[in-house]
Amino acid sequence: RSGKLTPSQVAKNIIAMLEDCDKSTPPLRAIVQWDQEQIMLMAEASTARYKNKCTLSYLDGIPVCLKEEFKVVPYHHRVGTVYLGTEPETEDATVAKKLREAGAIIIGVSNMHELGTGTTGCNPNRYHRIPRNPYKPNHFTGGSSSGSAAAVASGLCPVAIGTDGGGSVRIPASFCGVVGLKGTFGRISSHGSLPLSYSTVSVGPICTSVADAAIVYSVLAEPDPLYPYGLKQPKATLSDMCAPDLKGLKLGVDWTFFKACDAEVLSICEKAVEYLQSLGASVVEVSLPEMEEVRVAHVICILSEMRDFLQPDFNKHFQEMNLDTRANLALASQFTALDYITANRQRTRSMRFLQEIFTTVNCILTPAVASTAPRIYESDLLTGSSDLSFTVQSIRFMQLANFTGIPGLVVPIGYSTAGLPISFQVMAKWWDEAVLLRIGLKLEQFRYQTKKPSIYYDILA
């Protein structure tokens, strides 16, 4: 607004940085498709609006990227594969359209785990390659919204949009030390994204800060006539988000579940709980029932739905898929209709349990991911990575929200001795994202330092 800097100047910086990060060793591989002309057109239009004092929203002129799972004109809708999106896209997904209408500058589409089937972000195919963790480039970003988290953490843009069916926004946000919000199921339209799993996937922003996440959420969260699951949602609010303390809030913790993580993660997450308590919130011990059943049932639901949707691809493009995608889809084909029905009965039970729990507490606290980002090995670059025990560990605290549709927010709260980010998760009842953002703002104050990643671009310089 002061005119010291224009969106056009910022866009020029970003273009220079996108060229640079493709050439660096190893390449960052956060943004996999971008177009200089497109970026400058949006930036110049925004610069003119600032000059004439007629900006469209808080996002006017703000650089954003979208996961390749979304249709974004004029890019290829590849969804992390080599065989989809052979022609440039001619129609925007709803979130891309809304971001354009808000005046945001779409700097490109971001890398992702092939077809969203993994939690490392490891995608060795020729169009994507392996995105690097800005904190430690020889470590994974997490997946499947891998490039989105890497882009935000490395400073290329303060906002990225991802999808989350089993932690795919929250895991990479945690591993890359940024904020990730998975909205309530149906809260943000996923029209125009590939419908990989229609009952578990929510859309959400990955941002530099909780305040940024709140702004993006307020722009994107509303019913979309093209997306039936969110039509009956209550109005999105940010009520009490900036309250000075947390008095009156009851925070639920199932300590047995909470403690199922690495010692370094546990130690800092326990301190974060104490900090929230010191701000006037009360911590209430709760029991999250049947978590083992939730774990299995969520996997059955998400993989069965992906396998159903990707049946033609599996038959026709099997040879072009990454090895871990083939393995996951082959595993999925072993589930029966009976398994799927039983898993959905479990979902009804689990939602009933949560309804009861949320009559006594405002939210549920857990660590975000049980460990820090894993290392990248030479073989991963060539053949990809498949480590089921890591997958199980990485989604442990994620599955409940995907399975039942409640919202979840992850906020970075510190670092491991190796210098990798550690994050904390807050989950709330359906449609109550406002309480997550309120607690998230306080968690940011708990973090006594923010370390600069080793790969970092200052787009305002």
PDB file of C-alpha atoms in Angstrom, residues 17 60 63 91 160 199 214 316 376 428:
ATOM      1  CA  MET A  17      14.376 -17.212  -8.066  1.00  0.00           C
ATOM      2  CA  ASP A  60      -4.277  -8.939  -3.913  1.00  0.00           C
ATOM      3  CA  PRO A  63       2.133 -14.840  -4.632  1.00  0.00           C
ATOM      4  CA  GLU A  91     -10.627 -24.421 -16.869  1.00  0.00           C
ATOM      5  CA  ALA A 160       0.226 -22.618  -1.137  1.00  0.00           C
ATOM      6  CA  SER A 199     -14.726 -39.239   1.516  1.00  0.00           C
ATOM      7  CA  ALA A 214      -6.768 -17.428   8.587  1.00  0.00           C
ATOM      8  CA  LYS A 316      -3.863 -48.789 -18.902  1.00  0.00           C
ATOM      9  CA  ILE A 376      16.730 -39.113   1.060  1.00  0.00           C
ATOM     10  CA  ALA A 428     -11.579 -29.332  16.708  1.00  0.00           C
TER      11      ALA A 428
END
